[in-house]
Coordinates of C-alpha atoms in Angstrom, one line a residue:
M99 CA -0.2 -0.1 0.0
K100 CA 2.8 2.3 0.8
L101 CA 4.4 1.9 -2.4
M102 CA 1.5 2.5 -4.5
K103 CA 1.4 5.9 -2.7
L104 CA 5.0 6.3 -3.6
H105 CA 4.1 5.7 -7.1
F106 CA 1.0 8.0 -7.3
L107 CA 3.1 10.7 -5.9
L108 CA 5.7 10.7 -8.3
A109 CA 3.4 10.6 -11.4
F110 CA 1.7 13.5 -9.5
V111 CA 5.1 15.3 -9.2
L112 CA 7.2 14.8 -12.2
P113 CA 4.3 16.8 -14.8
L114 CA 4.6 19.6 -12.3
A115 CA 8.0 19.6 -13.2
T116 CA 8.4 19.3 -16.2
L117 CA 5.6 21.9 -16.8
A118 CA 7.9 23.9 -14.8
Q119 CA 10.5 23.9 -17.8
T120 CA 8.4 24.4 -20.5
K121 CA 6.3 27.4 -19.3
A122 CA 6.8 31.0 -17.7
T123 CA 4.4 33.6 -16.9
I124 CA 5.5 37.6 -17.1
T125 CA 2.9 39.6 -14.7
I126 CA 3.3 43.3 -15.8
Q127 CA 2.0 45.5 -12.9
N128 CA 0.9 49.6 -13.8
N129 CA 0.5 51.0 -10.4
S130 CA -0.1 54.7 -11.6
V131 CA -3.1 56.7 -13.2
V132 CA -1.5 56.6 -16.5
S133 CA -2.7 53.9 -19.4
R134 CA 0.0 53.1 -21.8
K135 CA -0.5 52.4 -25.4
E136 CA 1.8 50.4 -27.4
S137 CA 5.1 50.7 -25.3
V138 CA 7.8 48.4 -25.4
V139 CA 8.7 46.9 -21.9
A140 CA 11.7 44.8 -21.9
I141 CA 12.4 42.4 -19.4
K142 CA 15.7 41.1 -17.9
W143 CA 16.6 37.6 -19.7
K144 CA 18.5 36.6 -16.6
T145 CA 15.1 36.5 -15.2
V146 CA 13.2 34.9 -17.9
L147 CA 16.1 32.2 -17.8
S148 CA 15.5 31.5 -14.3
S149 CA 12.2 30.7 -14.7
F150 CA 12.3 28.7 -17.9
P151 CA 16.2 27.3 -18.2
Q152 CA 15.4 24.8 -21.1
I153 CA 13.7 27.6 -23.3
D154 CA 14.7 27.6 -26.8
T155 CA 15.4 31.0 -28.2
A156 CA 14.5 30.0 -31.9
N157 CA 11.5 28.3 -30.5
F158 CA 9.4 29.9 -28.3
V159 CA 6.3 32.4 -28.3
V160 CA 4.9 35.1 -26.1
I161 CA 1.6 35.1 -25.7
N162 CA -1.3 37.3 -24.2
S163 CA -3.2 35.5 -21.2
I164 CA -6.6 37.2 -22.2
T165 CA -6.8 37.2 -26.2
K166 CA -4.5 33.5 -26.2
K167 CA -2.6 35.6 -29.6
Q168 CA 1.1 35.8 -30.1
I169 CA 2.6 39.3 -29.4
P170 CA 5.7 40.4 -30.9
F171 CA 8.6 40.5 -29.3
Q172 CA 12.8 40.8 -29.8
L173 CA 15.5 39.5 -27.8
E174 CA 18.3 42.9 -27.2
H175 CA 21.3 42.4 -26.9
R176 CA 22.7 45.9 -26.4
G177 CA 25.7 45.5 -28.6
Q178 CA 26.6 42.0 -26.7
A179 CA 26.7 38.4 -27.7
A180 CA 24.9 37.3 -24.7
I181 CA 20.9 38.3 -24.6
Q182 CA 20.3 41.3 -22.1
N183 CA 16.6 41.7 -22.4
L184 CA 13.3 40.2 -23.7
L185 CA 11.3 43.3 -25.3
V186 CA 7.4 43.4 -26.1
Q187 CA 5.3 45.4 -27.5
I188 CA 2.1 45.9 -24.9
D189 CA -0.6 48.1 -24.2
I190 CA -1.8 48.4 -20.2
K191 CA -4.8 50.6 -18.5
A192 CA -3.7 52.4 -15.4
K193 CA -4.3 50.6 -11.9
S194 CA -4.2 47.3 -13.9
S195 CA -2.4 44.4 -14.4
L196 CA -1.2 42.6 -17.8
H197 CA -0.5 38.9 -17.8
L198 CA 1.9 37.2 -20.4
F199 CA 2.8 33.2 -21.0
I200 CA 6.3 32.5 -22.9
Q201 CA 5.9 28.9 -24.0
K202 CA 7.4 26.8 -26.7
G203 CA 6.0 27.2 -30.2
K204 CA 6.6 29.0 -33.6
P205 CA 6.8 32.8 -33.4
E206 CA 4.8 34.8 -35.9
L207 CA 6.4 36.8 -38.5
F208 CA 5.6 40.1 -37.3
T209 CA 6.4 43.3 -39.4
A210 CA 9.6 45.6 -38.0
K211 CA 8.5 48.7 -36.8
T212 CA 12.1 50.3 -36.2
Y213 CA 15.3 50.5 -38.3
C214 CA 18.8 51.9 -38.1
R215 CA 21.7 52.2 -40.7
Y216 CA 24.9 54.1 -41.5
V217 CA 23.9 55.7 -45.3
P218 CA 27.5 55.8 -47.0
E219 CA 25.8 57.0 -50.2
R220 CA 24.6 60.0 -48.8
K221 CA 27.9 61.4 -47.3
D222 CA 28.2 59.4 -43.7
D223 CA 24.4 59.9 -43.1
F224 CA 23.4 57.7 -40.2
A225 CA 19.4 57.4 -39.9
W226 CA 16.7 55.4 -38.2
E227 CA 13.1 55.5 -38.1
N228 CA 9.8 54.0 -36.7
D229 CA 6.4 53.4 -37.5
K230 CA 5.8 57.0 -36.6
I231 CA 8.8 59.1 -37.3
A232 CA 12.3 59.2 -38.5
F233 CA 15.8 61.3 -38.2
R234 CA 19.3 61.5 -39.4
T235 CA 22.6 62.7 -38.2
Y236 CA 25.8 63.5 -40.4
G237 CA 28.8 62.5 -40.5
K238 CA 32.4 63.4 -41.3
A239 CA 32.5 63.4 -44.9
L240 CA 29.6 66.0 -44.9
E241 CA 31.8 68.0 -42.8
K242 CA 32.5 71.7 -44.2
T243 CA 30.8 70.8 -47.4
E244 CA 28.0 72.8 -48.6
G245 CA 24.7 71.4 -46.4
D246 CA 26.8 70.5 -43.3
A247 CA 25.0 70.6 -40.1
Y248 CA 25.5 70.4 -36.5
G249 CA 22.0 68.9 -35.1
Y250 CA 19.6 66.2 -35.3
D251 CA 17.5 66.0 -38.4
V252 CA 13.7 65.4 -38.4
W253 CA 12.0 62.9 -41.3
V254 CA 8.6 63.4 -41.2
K255 CA 6.2 60.8 -42.2
R256 CA 2.7 59.8 -42.2
T257 CA 2.5 55.8 -42.9
S258 CA 3.9 52.9 -40.3
K259 CA 5.7 51.7 -43.0
L260 CA 9.6 51.8 -42.7
V261 CA 10.7 54.6 -45.4
L262 CA 14.3 54.9 -45.3
N263 CA 15.7 53.0 -47.6
D264 CA 13.1 54.5 -50.0
R265 CA 13.9 57.6 -49.5
Y266 CA 17.7 57.6 -50.2
K267 CA 17.5 55.3 -53.2
R268 CA 15.0 57.4 -55.3
D269 CA 17.4 60.7 -53.8
D270 CA 14.2 63.0 -53.8
Y271 CA 13.3 63.2 -50.0
H272 CA 12.6 66.8 -49.8
I273 CA 9.3 65.8 -51.7
D274 CA 6.3 64.4 -50.4
H275 CA 5.3 61.2 -52.3
G276 CA 2.7 60.4 -50.2
D277 CA 4.6 59.0 -47.3
G278 CA 6.2 62.4 -46.1
L279 CA 9.4 64.3 -46.5
D280 CA 12.4 65.7 -45.3
Y281 CA 11.4 69.6 -45.0
Y282 CA 13.0 70.4 -41.4
H283 CA 16.1 72.6 -41.5
V284 CA 18.9 71.7 -39.1
G285 CA 21.9 74.3 -40.1
F286 CA 24.3 75.2 -37.8
T287 CA 22.3 74.5 -34.4
L288 CA 21.2 71.4 -32.4
G289 CA 18.2 71.2 -34.8
A290 CA 15.7 68.2 -33.0
G291 CA 17.2 68.2 -29.8
N292 CA 21.3 67.2 -30.0
M293 CA 23.1 68.0 -27.0
A294 CA 26.8 70.2 -26.4
P295 CA 28.9 71.4 -24.1
F296 CA 28.0 74.8 -23.2
V297 CA 31.4 76.1 -21.5
K298 CA 31.4 79.9 -21.1
D299 CA 28.1 80.9 -21.9
T300 CA 28.7 79.5 -25.6
I301 CA 27.7 76.4 -27.2
R302 CA 30.8 74.2 -28.0
Y303 CA 29.7 72.2 -31.0
S304 CA 31.3 68.7 -31.9
G305 CA 32.2 67.8 -35.5
N306 CA 30.2 65.6 -37.1
Y307 CA 30.4 61.6 -35.9
H308 CA 33.3 60.0 -36.8
H309 CA 32.6 56.0 -36.1
W310 CA 29.0 53.9 -35.6
K311 CA 27.9 50.6 -34.2
I312 CA 24.9 49.2 -34.3
L313 CA 23.7 47.6 -31.0
D314 CA 20.0 46.2 -31.9
N315 CA 18.4 46.4 -35.2
G316 CA 14.2 45.9 -34.6
P317 CA 11.6 45.0 -34.3
L318 CA 10.5 46.5 -32.1
R319 CA 14.0 48.7 -30.9
S320 CA 16.9 49.8 -32.4
T321 CA 19.9 50.9 -30.7
F322 CA 22.9 52.4 -32.1
Q323 CA 26.3 53.9 -31.0
L324 CA 27.8 57.3 -32.3
S325 CA 31.7 58.3 -31.4
Y326 CA 33.2 62.0 -32.0
D327 CA 36.5 62.6 -32.4
A328 CA 37.7 65.1 -29.3
W329 CA 37.6 68.5 -29.9
N330 CA 38.2 72.2 -27.9
A331 CA 35.2 72.8 -25.8
G332 CA 36.3 76.6 -24.6
G333 CA 39.4 75.2 -23.5
I334 CA 38.2 72.0 -21.9
K335 CA 39.3 69.0 -24.1
V336 CA 36.6 67.1 -25.1
K337 CA 35.3 63.3 -26.3
A338 CA 31.2 62.1 -27.0
V339 CA 30.1 59.0 -27.1
K340 CA 26.7 58.8 -27.7
I341 CA 23.9 55.9 -27.4
I342 CA 20.3 56.3 -28.9
S343 CA 17.5 53.6 -29.1
L344 CA 14.0 54.8 -30.6
D345 CA 11.2 52.1 -30.0
A346 CA 8.3 51.0 -31.6
G347 CA 5.4 53.3 -31.3
S348 CA 7.2 56.2 -30.0
Q349 CA 7.7 59.9 -31.0
L350 CA 10.8 60.0 -28.4
N351 CA 14.2 58.8 -29.1
R352 CA 16.2 57.5 -25.9
I353 CA 19.5 59.3 -25.7
E354 CA 22.3 58.7 -23.4
N355 CA 25.4 60.9 -24.0
I356 CA 29.1 59.8 -22.5
Y357 CA 31.5 63.0 -21.9
T358 CA 34.9 62.6 -21.5
F359 CA 36.7 65.9 -20.5
D360 CA 40.1 66.3 -18.8
D361 CA 38.1 68.1 -15.4
N362 CA 37.2 66.7 -12.0
N363 CA 34.5 69.0 -12.1
S364 CA 31.3 68.8 -14.1
M365 CA 30.7 70.3 -17.5
P366 CA 27.3 72.2 -18.1
V367 CA 26.0 71.1 -21.5
V368 CA 22.7 72.3 -23.4
V369 CA 20.0 70.4 -25.2
G370 CA 18.8 72.5 -28.0
I371 CA 15.8 73.3 -30.8
I372 CA 16.4 75.2 -33.7
R373 CA 13.3 78.2 -33.8
R374 CA 12.0 79.4 -36.9
E375 CA 11.2 83.0 -38.2
K376 CA 7.8 82.6 -37.7
Q377 CA 5.8 82.5 -34.6
G378 CA 5.4 79.1 -33.1
I379 CA 3.9 77.8 -29.5
I380 CA 6.6 77.1 -27.1
D381 CA 6.1 76.2 -23.7
L382 CA 9.4 75.9 -21.4
N383 CA 9.2 73.5 -17.8
E384 CA 12.0 73.3 -15.9
Q385 CA 10.5 72.3 -13.4
Q386 CA 9.5 68.7 -15.1
G387 CA 12.7 69.2 -17.6
I388 CA 10.4 69.3 -20.6
M389 CA 11.0 71.8 -23.4
S390 CA 8.4 71.5 -26.5
Y391 CA 8.0 73.6 -29.7
W392 CA 5.2 73.9 -31.9
E393 CA 6.7 75.4 -35.0
P394 CA 5.0 77.7 -37.4
A395 CA 2.8 75.7 -40.5
S396 CA 4.5 75.6 -43.6
E397 CA 2.5 76.6 -45.9
K398 CA 2.4 73.4 -47.9
D399 CA 4.3 70.7 -45.9
G400 CA 2.3 71.0 -42.2
T401 CA 3.8 71.8 -38.8
T402 CA 6.7 69.7 -37.5
A403 CA 6.5 69.6 -33.6
V404 CA 9.6 68.9 -31.6
G405 CA 10.4 68.5 -27.9
S406 CA 12.5 67.2 -25.5
I407 CA 12.7 65.7 -21.5
L408 CA 15.6 65.8 -19.4
S409 CA 16.1 63.4 -16.6
T410 CA 18.9 65.3 -15.2
P411 CA 17.8 68.7 -13.2
A412 CA 17.5 71.7 -15.6
N413 CA 19.4 74.2 -14.3
K414 CA 17.8 76.9 -16.4
M415 CA 15.9 77.1 -20.2
W416 CA 15.5 79.9 -22.2
V417 CA 15.4 80.7 -25.7
D418 CA 17.9 83.0 -27.9
K419 CA 17.6 84.2 -31.2
E420 CA 18.4 80.5 -32.6
Q421 CA 17.5 77.9 -30.4
L422 CA 15.6 76.9 -27.6
L423 CA 17.8 75.7 -24.6
A424 CA 17.5 73.7 -21.9
K425 CA 20.7 73.8 -19.8
T426 CA 21.9 71.1 -17.0
S427 CA 25.3 69.4 -16.7
V428 CA 27.6 66.3 -16.5
K429 CA 30.2 64.4 -14.5
N430 CA 33.1 63.2 -16.5
N431 CA 32.7 59.7 -18.0
E432 CA 29.4 59.5 -16.6
P433 CA 26.3 58.9 -18.7
I434 CA 23.8 61.1 -19.1
V435 CA 20.2 60.4 -20.5
Y436 CA 17.6 62.3 -21.8
Y437 CA 14.9 62.0 -24.7
S438 CA 14.1 64.0 -27.4
G439 CA 11.6 63.7 -31.0
A440 CA 9.0 65.0 -32.9
A441 CA 6.0 64.5 -34.5
W442 CA 3.9 65.7 -37.9
D443 CA 0.4 67.1 -37.5
K444 CA -0.2 65.2 -40.8
A445 CA 0.3 61.7 -39.5
G446 CA -3.3 62.7 -38.5
Q447 CA -2.3 61.5 -34.6
I448 CA -0.7 64.5 -32.7
T449 CA -2.8 67.7 -34.7
N450 CA -2.2 70.6 -32.5
S451 CA 0.1 72.0 -29.5
K452 CA -1.8 71.1 -26.9
Q453 CA -2.1 67.6 -28.1
W454 CA 1.7 68.0 -28.5
Q455 CA 2.1 69.6 -25.0
D456 CA 0.4 66.5 -23.8
Y457 CA 1.8 63.5 -25.5
L458 CA 5.4 65.1 -23.9
D459 CA 3.4 65.1 -20.1
H460 CA 2.3 61.5 -20.8
F461 CA 5.8 60.2 -21.9
N462 CA 7.4 61.9 -18.8
Q463 CA 4.7 60.6 -16.4
E464 CA 5.7 57.0 -18.0
L465 CA 9.4 57.7 -17.0
Q466 CA 8.4 58.6 -13.6
N467 CA 6.2 55.8 -12.9
L468 CA 7.8 52.5 -14.0
L469 CA 6.0 49.3 -14.5
I470 CA 6.6 46.2 -12.1
I471 CA 7.5 43.1 -13.9
N472 CA 7.7 39.5 -12.0
V473 CA 8.6 36.8 -14.1
K474 CA 7.4 33.0 -12.5

């Protein structure tokens, strides 16, 4: 009788142990009063492995527990050989939770929503985009030539499709062929939210980026690194490395800059947005670190909105003859993170200055109220 009971217990326990090896549950808790839509969420891969050690990275799916459907995911490497994070794109309401299952299965082929690349055929441009907006910055081949510019450029779009390759192939991206165009002027300014040292009350621009490296490239997040040669920033020798990430569904880039300089003290820096001659709508919120600009409308090309959000205290915000500026400070060889990006009214989702300001405020609230993630 005792032998029969032992066999029964083994038969009951073994299937449960096997099940634990083939499935994991992710619980995402949103305790804030802010709902999130199309948010890309990072789950540490080590946490996934601790609950699902037998996972086959080529044969697993992520399932929404309510809809029972697969959701898009990405294995993020951050330039490393080993996987760093599992990225998923979700909607989650305020004061609610979401359950996802990781299990064996053949993943669906989801459409890529982000992309970045080096563009040697256009004088060392580096360009990147998602399903909402696109950007580019300039490399050494353009330096000291006609058309050189210091800041980030915006390529507006009104399609969720990825358009960079087609536009460069056409070599006609200053005309709207139905999906948007490049009509944003940067010039010798910080453009759409670049950062530079601000030493002795003067912006100390670097040269254009010299080296690039792609760390991840979609489908939900594209991340790349740009390195800049040393330059004289008002008597301080400075080098910079910038890591830029753009998530699917987002109007804003996450920008992480590391400045190396010969000074033990902190160095002042500014984030800048070029302003236009005609009247636009400007909002500078020093307390929240939000800088918002609704440009004056172009007669035929619509209106571009540009904004930045600091994650470090804003020492000062102001508007000069050329730019909106937000001043903060960095320490030697320590990362500083901020967010900057744009929107276009002709895309039909953000069509006035209030909606743009609301978007930036909402984005900032998301940064202040992180989701709680558990895997078991």
